[in-house]
Coordinates of C-alpha atoms in Angstrom, one line a residue:
Chain H
M30 CA -3.1 33.8 -36.0
S31 CA -4.2 32.0 -39.2
N32 CA -7.5 33.0 -40.7
T33 CA -8.0 29.5 -42.0
Q34 CA -10.3 27.5 -39.8
K35 CA -8.9 24.1 -38.9
E36 CA -11.0 21.2 -37.9
L37 CA -10.1 18.5 -35.3
L38 CA -11.5 15.1 -36.4
L39 CA -11.4 11.5 -35.3
F40 CA -12.0 8.5 -37.4
A41 CA -12.1 5.3 -35.3
S42 CA -13.1 1.7 -35.1
T43 CA -12.9 0.2 -31.6
H44 CA -14.1 -2.7 -29.5
R45 CA -17.3 -0.8 -29.0
T46 CA -18.2 -0.7 -32.7
A47 CA -16.4 -3.7 -34.2
P48 CA -16.4 -7.3 -33.2
L49 CA -13.1 -9.2 -32.9
E50 CA -13.1 -10.6 -36.4
I51 CA -13.4 -7.1 -37.9
R52 CA -10.8 -5.7 -35.5
E53 CA -8.5 -8.4 -36.7
Q54 CA -8.9 -7.2 -40.2
F55 CA -8.1 -3.6 -39.2
A56 CA -5.0 -4.6 -37.2
I57 CA -1.9 -3.0 -38.5
S58 CA 1.5 -4.5 -37.9
A59 CA 4.2 -2.1 -36.7
D60 CA 6.0 -2.2 -40.1
R61 CA 2.9 -1.1 -42.0
V62 CA 2.2 1.9 -39.8
A63 CA 4.6 4.0 -41.9
S64 CA 2.7 3.1 -45.0
L65 CA -0.6 4.2 -43.5
Y66 CA 0.9 7.5 -42.5
S67 CA 2.4 8.0 -45.9
G68 CA -1.0 7.4 -47.5
L69 CA -2.7 9.8 -45.1
R70 CA -0.2 12.6 -45.7
G71 CA -1.0 12.3 -49.4
I72 CA -4.6 13.6 -48.7
N73 CA -5.0 17.1 -49.7
S74 CA -5.7 19.6 -46.9
L75 CA -4.8 17.2 -44.1
E76 CA -2.5 19.1 -41.9
E77 CA -1.7 16.8 -39.1
C78 CA -2.5 13.2 -38.3
L79 CA -1.8 10.6 -35.6
V80 CA -2.6 6.9 -35.7
L81 CA -3.5 5.0 -32.5
N82 CA -3.3 1.4 -33.3
T83 CA -3.9 -1.2 -30.5
C84 CA -5.6 -4.6 -30.4
N85 CA -8.9 -3.0 -29.5
R86 CA -8.9 0.1 -31.5
I87 CA -7.6 1.8 -34.6
E88 CA -8.1 5.6 -34.3
L89 CA -7.0 8.4 -36.7
Y90 CA -6.7 11.8 -35.1
L91 CA -6.7 14.4 -37.9
I92 CA -6.4 18.2 -38.3
S93 CA -7.9 19.3 -41.5
L94 CA -8.7 22.5 -43.4
K95 CA -11.8 21.1 -45.1
P96 CA -14.6 18.8 -43.8
E97 CA -14.7 16.9 -47.1
I98 CA -11.6 15.1 -46.0
K99 CA -13.8 12.4 -44.4
A100 CA -14.5 10.6 -47.7
A101 CA -10.8 10.7 -48.7
V102 CA -9.7 9.2 -45.3
E103 CA -12.3 6.4 -45.5
D104 CA -11.2 5.6 -49.1
H105 CA -7.6 5.4 -48.0
F106 CA -8.5 3.3 -45.0
C107 CA -10.5 0.9 -47.1
D108 CA -7.8 0.6 -49.7
F109 CA -5.2 0.1 -47.0
H110 CA -7.2 -2.8 -45.4
N111 CA -8.8 -4.0 -48.5
F112 CA -12.2 -3.5 -46.9
E113 CA -15.5 -2.6 -48.6
I114 CA -16.5 1.0 -47.9
D115 CA -20.2 0.1 -47.6
R116 CA -19.4 -2.1 -44.6
L117 CA -17.0 0.3 -43.0
H118 CA -19.7 2.7 -41.7
K119 CA -21.2 -0.1 -39.7
F120 CA -18.0 -0.7 -37.7
S121 CA -16.6 2.8 -37.5
F122 CA -17.5 6.3 -36.4
W123 CA -16.5 9.9 -36.7
K124 CA -16.2 12.6 -34.0
S125 CA -15.2 16.2 -34.3
G126 CA -14.2 19.1 -32.2
I127 CA -14.4 18.9 -28.4
D128 CA -15.8 15.4 -28.7
V129 CA -12.5 14.2 -30.1
V130 CA -10.6 15.7 -27.1
N131 CA -13.1 14.1 -24.7
H132 CA -12.7 10.8 -26.4
L133 CA -8.9 10.9 -26.4
F134 CA -8.8 11.8 -22.7
E135 CA -11.1 8.9 -21.9
V136 CA -9.1 6.5 -24.0
S137 CA -5.8 7.5 -22.6
S138 CA -7.0 7.3 -19.0
G139 CA -8.3 3.8 -19.5
I140 CA -12.0 4.7 -19.1
D141 CA -12.9 3.5 -22.6
S142 CA -10.8 0.3 -22.3
Q143 CA -12.3 -3.1 -22.4
M144 CA -10.6 -3.7 -19.0
V145 CA -11.6 -0.5 -17.4
G146 CA -8.7 1.4 -15.8
E147 CA -5.9 -0.6 -17.4
T148 CA -2.7 1.3 -17.8
E149 CA -1.3 -0.3 -20.9
I150 CA -3.4 2.1 -23.1
T151 CA -1.6 5.1 -21.7
G152 CA 1.7 3.7 -22.9
Q153 CA 0.2 2.9 -26.2
V154 CA -1.1 6.4 -26.7
K155 CA 2.3 7.8 -25.7
S156 CA 4.1 5.5 -28.1
S157 CA 1.7 6.4 -31.0
Y158 CA 2.3 10.0 -30.3
Q159 CA 6.1 9.4 -30.4
T160 CA 5.8 7.5 -33.7
A161 CA 3.7 10.3 -35.2
A162 CA 6.2 12.9 -34.0
E163 CA 9.1 10.9 -35.5
M164 CA 7.2 10.9 -38.8
A165 CA 6.6 14.6 -38.5
S166 CA 2.9 14.0 -38.7
V167 CA 1.9 16.0 -35.6
G168 CA 1.9 19.8 -35.6
P169 CA 1.1 22.4 -33.0
V170 CA -2.6 21.4 -32.5
L171 CA -2.1 17.6 -32.0
H172 CA 1.0 18.3 -30.0
R173 CA -0.9 20.5 -27.6
V174 CA -3.9 18.1 -27.5
F175 CA -1.8 15.1 -26.7
Q176 CA 0.4 16.9 -24.1
K177 CA -2.8 18.0 -22.3
C178 CA -4.1 14.5 -22.6
F179 CA -1.0 13.0 -20.8
Q180 CA -1.4 15.6 -18.1
S181 CA -5.0 14.8 -17.6
T182 CA -4.4 11.1 -17.6
K183 CA -1.7 11.4 -15.0
W184 CA -4.0 13.5 -12.8
V185 CA -6.9 11.1 -13.1
R186 CA -4.6 8.1 -12.3
S187 CA -3.1 9.8 -9.3
N188 CA -6.3 11.3 -7.8
T189 CA -9.0 8.8 -8.5
T190 CA -9.2 5.0 -8.0
I191 CA -9.8 4.2 -11.7
G192 CA -6.6 2.1 -11.9
K193 CA -6.7 0.8 -8.3
G194 CA -6.9 -3.0 -7.7
Q195 CA -5.9 -5.7 -10.1
I196 CA -8.5 -7.2 -12.4
S197 CA -6.8 -10.3 -13.8
I198 CA -6.4 -13.5 -11.8
G199 CA -2.6 -13.4 -12.2
S200 CA -2.3 -9.8 -11.1
V201 CA -4.6 -10.4 -8.1
A202 CA -2.4 -13.3 -7.1
V203 CA 0.7 -11.1 -7.3
D204 CA -0.9 -8.4 -5.2
L205 CA -1.8 -11.0 -2.5
A206 CA 1.7 -12.5 -2.6
L207 CA 3.1 -8.9 -2.1
R208 CA 0.9 -8.5 0.9
I209 CA 2.4 -11.6 2.4
F210 CA 6.0 -11.5 1.4
G211 CA 6.7 -7.8 0.6
N212 CA 8.8 -8.6 -2.5
L213 CA 9.0 -11.7 -4.5
T214 CA 12.7 -11.7 -5.4
S215 CA 13.6 -14.3 -2.8
S216 CA 10.2 -16.2 -2.9
R217 CA 10.4 -19.8 -4.0
I218 CA 7.5 -20.9 -6.2
L219 CA 6.2 -24.3 -6.9
V220 CA 3.8 -24.8 -9.8
I221 CA 1.8 -28.1 -9.7
G222 CA 0.1 -28.8 -13.0
T223 CA 0.8 -27.3 -16.3
G224 CA -2.6 -25.6 -16.9
E225 CA -2.8 -22.3 -18.8
V226 CA -4.1 -20.3 -15.8
G227 CA -1.3 -21.6 -13.7
E228 CA 1.2 -20.7 -16.3
K229 CA -0.2 -17.1 -16.6
T230 CA -0.2 -16.7 -12.8
V231 CA 3.5 -17.8 -12.6
K232 CA 4.4 -15.4 -15.4
A233 CA 2.7 -12.6 -13.5
L234 CA 4.7 -13.6 -10.3
K235 CA 7.8 -13.7 -12.4
S236 CA 7.2 -10.3 -13.8
R237 CA 7.3 -8.9 -10.3
G238 CA 10.8 -10.4 -9.6
A239 CA 10.2 -14.0 -8.7
H240 CA 12.9 -16.2 -10.2
S241 CA 13.1 -19.4 -8.3
I242 CA 10.4 -21.5 -9.9
T243 CA 9.9 -25.2 -9.8
V244 CA 7.3 -27.1 -11.8
S245 CA 5.8 -30.5 -11.0
S246 CA 3.3 -32.5 -13.0
R247 CA 2.0 -36.0 -13.2
T248 CA 3.6 -36.1 -16.6
Y249 CA 7.2 -35.3 -16.0
D250 CA 7.8 -34.3 -19.6
N251 CA 5.1 -31.6 -19.4
A252 CA 6.7 -30.3 -16.2
K253 CA 10.1 -30.1 -18.0
T254 CA 8.5 -28.3 -21.0
L255 CA 6.8 -25.7 -18.8
A256 CA 9.9 -25.3 -16.7
K257 CA 12.0 -24.6 -19.7
K258 CA 9.5 -22.1 -21.0
I259 CA 9.5 -20.1 -17.7
E260 CA 13.2 -20.7 -17.0
G261 CA 12.5 -22.9 -13.9
Q262 CA 13.3 -26.4 -13.0
A263 CA 11.2 -29.6 -12.8
I264 CA 10.6 -32.1 -10.0
A265 CA 8.8 -35.4 -10.1
F266 CA 5.2 -35.4 -9.0
E267 CA 6.0 -38.0 -6.3
D268 CA 8.6 -35.8 -4.8
F269 CA 6.8 -32.5 -4.3
P270 CA 4.9 -33.5 -1.1
N271 CA 8.3 -34.0 0.7
A272 CA 9.6 -30.7 -0.7
L273 CA 6.6 -28.5 0.2
S274 CA 8.4 -26.8 3.1
N275 CA 11.0 -25.4 0.6
F276 CA 8.5 -23.3 -1.1
D277 CA 6.8 -20.0 -0.2
I278 CA 4.2 -19.8 -3.0
I279 CA 2.4 -22.9 -4.4
V280 CA 0.3 -22.6 -7.5
C281 CA -1.9 -25.6 -8.2
S282 CA -3.8 -26.1 -11.5
T283 CA -4.0 -29.8 -12.1
A284 CA -6.9 -31.7 -13.6
S285 CA -6.9 -34.1 -10.7
P286 CA -10.4 -35.2 -9.6
E287 CA -9.2 -35.4 -6.0
I288 CA -7.3 -33.4 -3.5
I289 CA -3.5 -33.5 -4.0
I290 CA -2.5 -31.3 -1.0
S291 CA -4.0 -32.2 2.3
S292 CA -4.2 -30.3 5.5
S293 CA -1.8 -32.8 7.2
M294 CA 0.8 -32.3 4.4
I295 CA 0.8 -28.6 5.0
K296 CA 0.9 -28.9 8.8
S297 CA 3.9 -31.1 8.5
A298 CA 5.6 -28.6 6.1
M299 CA 4.8 -25.7 8.4
H300 CA 6.4 -27.6 11.2
E301 CA 9.7 -27.3 9.4
R302 CA 9.2 -23.6 8.7
P303 CA 7.0 -22.3 11.5
N304 CA 7.8 -18.7 11.1
Q305 CA 7.7 -18.4 7.3
P306 CA 4.2 -17.9 5.8
M307 CA 3.0 -20.1 2.9
F308 CA 0.7 -18.9 0.1
F309 CA -1.4 -21.4 -1.7
I310 CA -3.1 -20.5 -5.0
D311 CA -5.6 -23.2 -6.0
L312 CA -6.6 -22.5 -9.6
A313 CA -7.9 -26.1 -10.2
V314 CA -11.5 -27.1 -10.7
P315 CA -12.2 -29.4 -8.9
R316 CA -9.9 -28.0 -6.2
D317 CA -6.4 -29.5 -5.6
I318 CA -6.0 -28.3 -2.0
E319 CA -8.1 -29.2 1.0
S320 CA -10.2 -26.2 2.2
Q321 CA -9.3 -26.8 5.9
V322 CA -5.8 -25.6 5.0
A323 CA -7.0 -22.0 5.3
N324 CA -7.4 -22.6 9.1
I325 CA -3.6 -23.2 9.6
P326 CA -1.9 -20.2 11.1
N327 CA 0.5 -18.4 8.8
V328 CA -1.0 -20.2 5.7
F329 CA -3.0 -18.3 3.2
L330 CA -5.2 -20.2 0.7
Y331 CA -7.0 -18.6 -2.2
N332 CA -8.9 -20.6 -4.8
L333 CA -10.1 -19.5 -8.2
D334 CA -13.4 -18.2 -6.9
D335 CA -11.6 -16.1 -4.3
L336 CA -9.3 -14.5 -6.9
A337 CA -12.2 -14.0 -9.3
E338 CA -14.2 -12.3 -6.6
I339 CA -11.4 -9.9 -5.8
A340 CA -10.9 -9.2 -9.5
N341 CA -14.6 -8.5 -9.9
E342 CA -14.8 -6.3 -6.9
N343 CA -11.9 -4.3 -8.2
L344 CA -13.5 -4.0 -11.6
N345 CA -16.8 -2.9 -10.1
S346 CA -14.9 -0.2 -8.1
R347 CA -13.3 1.0 -11.3
I348 CA -16.6 1.1 -13.1
A349 CA -18.2 3.0 -10.2
E350 CA -15.4 5.6 -10.6
I351 CA -16.0 6.2 -14.4
D352 CA -18.6 8.9 -14.0
G353 CA -16.5 11.0 -11.7
C354 CA -13.4 10.6 -14.0
R355 CA -15.5 11.5 -17.0
Q356 CA -16.7 14.7 -15.4
I357 CA -13.1 15.7 -14.5
L358 CA -11.8 14.9 -17.9
R359 CA -14.7 16.8 -19.6
E360 CA -13.8 19.9 -17.6
R361 CA -10.2 19.6 -18.6
A362 CA -11.2 19.0 -22.3
E363 CA -13.4 22.1 -22.2
R364 CA -10.6 24.2 -20.9
L365 CA -8.3 22.9 -23.6
W366 CA -10.9 23.4 -26.3
S367 CA -11.6 27.0 -25.5
G368 CA -7.8 27.6 -25.8
L369 CA -7.8 25.8 -29.2
E370 CA -10.7 27.8 -30.4
H371 CA -8.7 31.0 -29.8
N372 CA -6.1 29.5 -32.1
G373 CA -8.6 29.0 -35.0
I374 CA -9.7 25.4 -34.4
T375 CA -13.5 25.0 -34.8
H376 CA -15.9 22.1 -35.0
Chain Z
M17 CA -1.4 20.5 40.0
Y18 CA 0.2 22.3 37.1
S19 CA -1.8 25.1 35.5
F20 CA -4.2 23.7 33.0
I21 CA -3.2 26.3 30.5
S22 CA 0.5 26.7 31.2
E23 CA 2.9 27.5 28.4
E24 CA 4.2 23.9 28.1
R25 CA 0.8 22.4 28.2
A26 CA -0.3 24.8 25.4
L27 CA 2.7 23.5 23.3
I28 CA 1.7 19.9 24.1
W29 CA -1.9 20.6 23.3
T30 CA -0.8 21.9 19.9
A31 CA 1.3 18.8 19.3
A32 CA -1.6 16.5 20.2
L33 CA -4.0 18.4 17.9
L34 CA -1.5 18.2 15.1
Y35 CA -1.2 14.4 15.6
L36 CA -5.0 14.2 15.6
V37 CA -5.2 16.2 12.3
A38 CA -2.6 13.8 10.8
F39 CA -4.5 10.8 12.0
V40 CA -7.9 12.1 10.7
F41 CA -6.3 13.1 7.4
G42 CA -4.9 9.6 7.0
F43 CA -8.1 8.0 8.1
Y44 CA -10.1 10.1 5.6
S45 CA -7.8 9.1 2.7
L46 CA -7.8 5.4 3.6
S47 CA -11.6 5.4 3.9
Q48 CA -11.6 6.7 0.3
S49 CA -9.3 3.8 -0.6
K50 CA -6.6 6.3 -1.4
R51 CA -3.0 6.3 -0.3
Y52 CA -2.6 9.6 1.6
P53 CA 0.2 11.9 0.4
R54 CA 3.0 10.9 2.8
I55 CA 4.6 14.3 2.8
I56 CA 1.5 15.9 4.4
L57 CA 1.2 13.3 7.1
L58 CA 4.9 13.5 7.8
T59 CA 5.0 17.3 7.9
L60 CA 2.1 17.3 10.4
V61 CA 3.8 14.7 12.6
I62 CA 7.2 16.4 12.5
V63 CA 5.7 19.8 13.4
G64 CA 3.7 18.1 16.2
F65 CA 6.9 16.3 17.4
L66 CA 8.7 19.7 17.5
F67 CA 5.9 21.2 19.6
Q68 CA 5.9 18.2 21.9
T69 CA 9.7 18.3 22.3
L70 CA 9.5 22.0 23.1
G71 CA 6.7 21.4 25.6
L72 CA 8.5 18.6 27.4
Y73 CA 11.7 20.7 27.4
E74 CA 9.8 23.6 29.0
R75 CA 8.4 21.3 31.6
G76 CA 11.9 19.9 32.2
L77 CA 13.1 23.5 32.9
K78 CA 10.2 24.2 35.2
T79 CA 10.7 21.0 37.2
S80 CA 14.5 21.1 37.0
T81 CA 14.4 17.4 36.2
C82 CA 13.5 15.0 33.4
P83 CA 9.8 15.4 33.2
L84 CA 8.6 12.0 34.3
G85 CA 7.1 12.8 37.6
N86 CA 3.4 12.3 37.0
P87 CA 1.1 10.2 34.7
F88 CA 0.7 13.1 32.3
E89 CA 4.4 13.4 31.8
I90 CA 4.9 9.7 31.6
I91 CA 2.3 9.3 28.8
Q92 CA 3.8 12.3 27.0
F93 CA 7.2 10.8 27.1
I94 CA 6.0 7.4 25.9
T95 CA 4.2 9.0 22.9
W96 CA 7.2 11.2 22.2
T97 CA 9.4 8.1 22.0
A98 CA 6.9 6.3 19.7
I99 CA 6.8 9.3 17.3
L100 CA 10.6 9.5 17.4
L101 CA 10.8 5.8 16.5
Y102 CA 8.4 6.3 13.7
L103 CA 10.5 9.2 12.3
V104 CA 13.6 6.9 12.5
I105 CA 12.0 3.5 11.5
G106 CA 9.4 4.8 9.0
P107 CA 11.7 6.1 6.3
A108 CA 14.5 3.5 7.0
F109 CA 12.2 0.5 6.6
R110 CA 9.6 2.0 4.4
M111 CA 6.9 1.0 6.9
S112 CA 3.8 2.4 5.2
L113 CA 0.9 3.4 7.6
L114 CA 3.2 3.4 10.6
G115 CA 3.0 7.2 10.7
F116 CA -0.8 7.0 10.6
F117 CA -0.9 4.5 13.5
S118 CA 1.7 6.4 15.5
A119 CA -0.2 9.7 15.0
G120 CA -3.3 7.9 16.2
L121 CA -1.6 6.6 19.3
A122 CA 0.1 9.9 20.1
A123 CA -3.2 11.8 19.6
G124 CA -5.3 9.3 21.6
L125 CA -3.0 8.9 24.6
G126 CA -1.8 12.6 24.4
L127 CA -5.3 14.1 24.4
L128 CA -6.4 11.7 27.2
S129 CA -3.5 12.8 29.4
L130 CA -4.3 16.4 28.7
L131 CA -8.0 16.1 29.4
I132 CA -7.5 14.6 32.9
P133 CA -6.0 17.5 34.9
E134 CA -5.5 15.2 37.9
W135 CA -2.8 13.3 36.0
D136 CA -0.7 16.4 35.8
R137 CA -0.3 17.0 39.5
A138 CA 2.7 18.9 40.9
Y139 CA 5.5 16.9 42.5
E140 CA 8.6 17.4 44.4
T141 CA 11.5 18.5 42.2
G142 CA 15.1 19.2 42.6
P143 CA 17.8 20.9 40.6
F144 CA 18.7 18.5 37.8
G145 CA 17.0 15.6 39.6
I146 CA 17.9 14.0 42.9
N147 CA 20.1 11.4 41.4
P148 CA 21.2 11.4 37.7
W149 CA 21.3 7.6 37.7
I150 CA 17.7 7.4 38.8
E151 CA 16.9 9.9 36.1
T152 CA 18.7 7.7 33.6
H153 CA 16.9 4.7 34.8
A154 CA 13.5 6.4 34.5
S155 CA 14.1 7.9 31.1
M156 CA 15.5 4.7 29.6
A157 CA 12.6 2.6 31.1
L158 CA 10.1 5.0 29.6
F159 CA 12.0 5.0 26.3
S160 CA 11.6 1.3 26.2
Y161 CA 7.9 1.8 26.9
G162 CA 7.9 3.9 23.8
I163 CA 9.5 1.1 21.8
F164 CA 6.9 -1.3 23.3
A165 CA 4.2 1.2 22.1
T166 CA 5.6 1.1 18.5
L167 CA 5.8 -2.7 18.8
A168 CA 2.2 -2.8 19.8
L169 CA 1.3 -0.7 16.8
T170 CA 3.2 -2.8 14.3
S171 CA 1.7 -5.9 16.0
A172 CA -1.8 -4.4 15.5
M173 CA -0.9 -3.7 11.8
Y174 CA 0.2 -7.4 11.5
L175 CA -3.1 -8.5 13.0
V176 CA -5.1 -6.3 10.6
Q177 CA -3.1 -7.5 7.6
N178 CA -3.4 -11.2 8.7
Y179 CA -7.1 -10.8 9.2
G180 CA -7.5 -9.2 5.8
L181 CA -5.7 -12.0 4.1
K182 CA -7.5 -14.7 6.0
Q183 CA -10.9 -13.1 5.3
K184 CA -10.0 -12.4 1.7
R185 CA -10.3 -8.7 2.1
S186 CA -8.5 -6.6 -0.5
K187 CA -10.0 -3.2 -0.1
G188 CA -9.3 -0.3 2.2
M189 CA -6.5 -0.1 4.7
V190 CA -5.2 -3.7 4.2
S191 CA -4.1 -2.9 0.7
F192 CA -1.7 -0.2 2.0
L193 CA -0.3 -2.0 5.0
P194 CA 3.2 -3.5 4.9
S195 CA 3.5 -7.3 4.2
I196 CA 3.1 -9.9 6.8
L197 CA 6.7 -10.8 6.6
Q198 CA 8.0 -7.2 6.9
L199 CA 5.8 -6.6 9.9
D200 CA 6.9 -9.8 11.6
Q201 CA 10.6 -9.0 11.1
M202 CA 10.0 -5.4 12.4
N203 CA 8.2 -6.8 15.5
K204 CA 11.2 -9.1 16.2
R205 CA 13.7 -6.2 15.9
L206 CA 11.6 -3.8 18.0
L207 CA 11.1 -6.4 20.7
F208 CA 14.9 -7.1 20.8
M209 CA 15.6 -3.3 21.0
A210 CA 13.0 -2.7 23.7
V211 CA 14.2 -5.6 25.8
V212 CA 17.9 -4.4 25.6
V213 CA 16.9 -0.8 26.6
F214 CA 14.6 -2.0 29.3
T215 CA 17.3 -4.4 30.7
F216 CA 19.7 -1.5 30.8
A217 CA 17.2 0.7 32.6
I218 CA 16.4 -2.1 35.1
S219 CA 20.1 -2.7 35.7
V220 CA 20.7 0.9 36.5
G221 CA 17.7 0.9 38.8
M222 CA 18.9 -2.3 40.5
V223 CA 22.3 -0.8 41.3
Q224 CA 20.6 2.2 42.9
W225 CA 18.2 -0.1 44.8
V226 CA 21.1 -2.2 46.1
D227 CA 22.8 1.0 47.3
D228 CA 19.7 2.3 49.1
F229 CA 16.7 -0.1 49.6
S230 CA 14.4 2.8 50.8
Q231 CA 14.6 4.6 47.5
I232 CA 12.3 2.2 45.6
Q233 CA 8.8 1.1 46.5
N234 CA 8.1 -2.6 46.5
T235 CA 5.1 -2.2 44.2
K236 CA 7.1 -0.4 41.6
L237 CA 9.9 -2.9 41.8
I238 CA 7.5 -5.9 41.5
F239 CA 5.6 -4.5 38.5
A240 CA 8.7 -3.3 36.7
L241 CA 10.4 -6.6 37.1
A242 CA 7.2 -8.5 36.0
I243 CA 7.0 -6.4 32.8
W244 CA 10.7 -6.8 32.1
L245 CA 10.5 -10.6 32.7
S246 CA 7.4 -10.9 30.6
Y247 CA 9.0 -9.2 27.6
L248 CA 12.2 -11.2 28.1
I249 CA 10.2 -14.4 28.0
V250 CA 8.3 -13.3 24.9
L251 CA 11.6 -12.5 23.2
I252 CA 13.0 -15.9 24.1
L253 CA 9.9 -17.7 22.9
R254 CA 10.0 -15.7 19.7
V255 CA 13.6 -16.5 19.0
I256 CA 13.1 -20.2 19.5
N257 CA 10.0 -20.0 17.2
Y258 CA 7.6 -21.1 19.9
L259 CA 5.6 -17.9 20.0
I260 CA 5.0 -16.7 16.4
G261 CA 2.5 -15.3 14.0
I262 CA -0.8 -13.9 15.4
K263 CA -0.1 -15.3 18.9
F264 CA 3.1 -13.3 19.1
A265 CA 1.3 -10.2 17.7
W266 CA -1.5 -10.5 20.2
T267 CA 0.9 -11.0 23.1
C268 CA 2.7 -7.8 22.2
V269 CA -0.5 -5.8 22.1
V270 CA -1.8 -7.3 25.3
L271 CA 1.5 -6.9 27.1
F272 CA 1.8 -3.2 26.1
T273 CA -1.7 -2.6 27.4
A274 CA -0.8 -4.3 30.6
S275 CA 2.4 -2.3 30.8
L276 CA 0.5 0.9 30.5
L277 CA -2.0 -0.2 33.2
T278 CA 0.9 -1.0 35.6
L279 CA 2.0 2.7 35.5
W280 CA -1.0 3.4 37.7
P281 CA -0.2 1.1 40.7
I282 CA 3.5 2.2 40.3
D283 CA 2.5 5.9 40.4
A284 CA 0.0 5.4 43.2
S285 CA 2.6 3.7 45.3
R286 CA 5.0 6.6 44.7
S287 CA 2.4 9.1 45.6
I288 CA 1.8 7.4 48.9
V289 CA 5.5 7.4 49.7
E290 CA 5.8 11.1 48.7
E291 CA 2.9 12.0 51.0
S292 CA 4.3 10.0 53.9
S293 CA 7.8 11.5 53.4
S294 CA 6.4 15.1 53.3
Q295 CA 4.4 14.4 56.5
Q296 CA 7.5 13.3 58.3
R297 CA 9.4 16.4 57.2
P298 CA 9.6 19.1 59.9

């Protein structure tokens, strides 16, 4: 075992310490990451380093032989981003020792994310680790810390409800569609209106296998543009009422001040497909679909408020799970830390 | 009455308790909004099924006939079929929660039949049954009841999922249930399968009845035909898309409950006939 004491450090700026305009300045494009690594490796007594770079955080995990490294890292960071060092302290923070391990475990499991419990961050941490490994910037300590981090993340995700339930409108709509149709590969989708929320929702449906998408809009050109963008087809606004029975999922997001889909239209459509359910997603304000539609058997109607309520419920459930997860992760971090201390890592 | 603590009853008790543990385990996981580890529930159900099979086999050896001679045995045979169907259908169609519901049904009905000793009364038996065709008729009829039981379960699952979607519920059990469309397709298949098996059972029974009118009691005949006809009509209405969605699901649940209840008048009529025939015997 080496007699030299190593220190585990974290330098970070996240959505908790820096507003969006500052995070924009700290953002690093993929092609510049190598340059940041190269600068960090030039710092004397820095043994290992790993850069976690996402839209909400820039974090440097460091193994150093001397505590004075902090100033050198800050200098390099400011040079790299052309940022004044006096302002940096306001938007960044340092952690050391077991606090770093705790922080990493919480970040990787989505507890520290803006959208609590989101899973994208786990992939980003893994990808950052891979990049650092490819650049030969991680050594035995960071390697062990990150391997344990992935194990803990997996455990928390499998054994708690931190990632359960969707928290975006599009994902909630996908979940509901899956509860109705099972899988979306053969579902036919009609998008009425070319609003942004509607487009995002259709993209979410598409990401789960839906590929038969038709767009309709009062302005046919807009329908064609969106259809091209999402690899669908367009139909004239006047034609969609007669074609309703051909679709399983109907997403409405028009700016129409009045109802565009009435109860009688859907009853008539259901007459042609009595045994096939229909799912209506009304994202428009004011609403596009008559509320009585919800009373028709085999027809499921969700408006923007319904979807937002489910998303909020899911988010609240995730938030309620944070303390439990934190406790579990802390115990795992402590176990890892006592092992690291044996190997010469100190605060 | 068979001994309350006979060997085969002990095996069936073990099976029912294992089903109960599987159901409680599933219920606890779902109440925590967690998907239960399928392997644990499946293991409990499989072990329970083996105990139940062994128990029914032992009873069959004891009575020298297919053990369908009293309400206890009938209930056990129906739940055995329902579990067998789950073991076949569950993995093939990836019907999540079917194991949980099947375990609940098997535990509920199984324990009920075990806790009422009068249901397990002794009856006249013969070596390998009096007539193998009657045995075939009885076992196939009760096998179809097992399919009707599974159909009632998947229909109940459909109703829960439909209710959850209509009431905008996204938490708890509804999030783990199969989709409306999957359940509807499964219901249609199960109904078709059950009607085919029941029709075969009824046909075999009818041939025997034509051969010897005295073999079958009128009450049993009327109730059995009524149940068969009801399910046949439901199947036809479903195929022509007249009875669909929640109405179809409710019909399947209600019809199965009614089918179970008809077992009592059928059994009572048989008891009367058995008593009168034993009194006439020298």
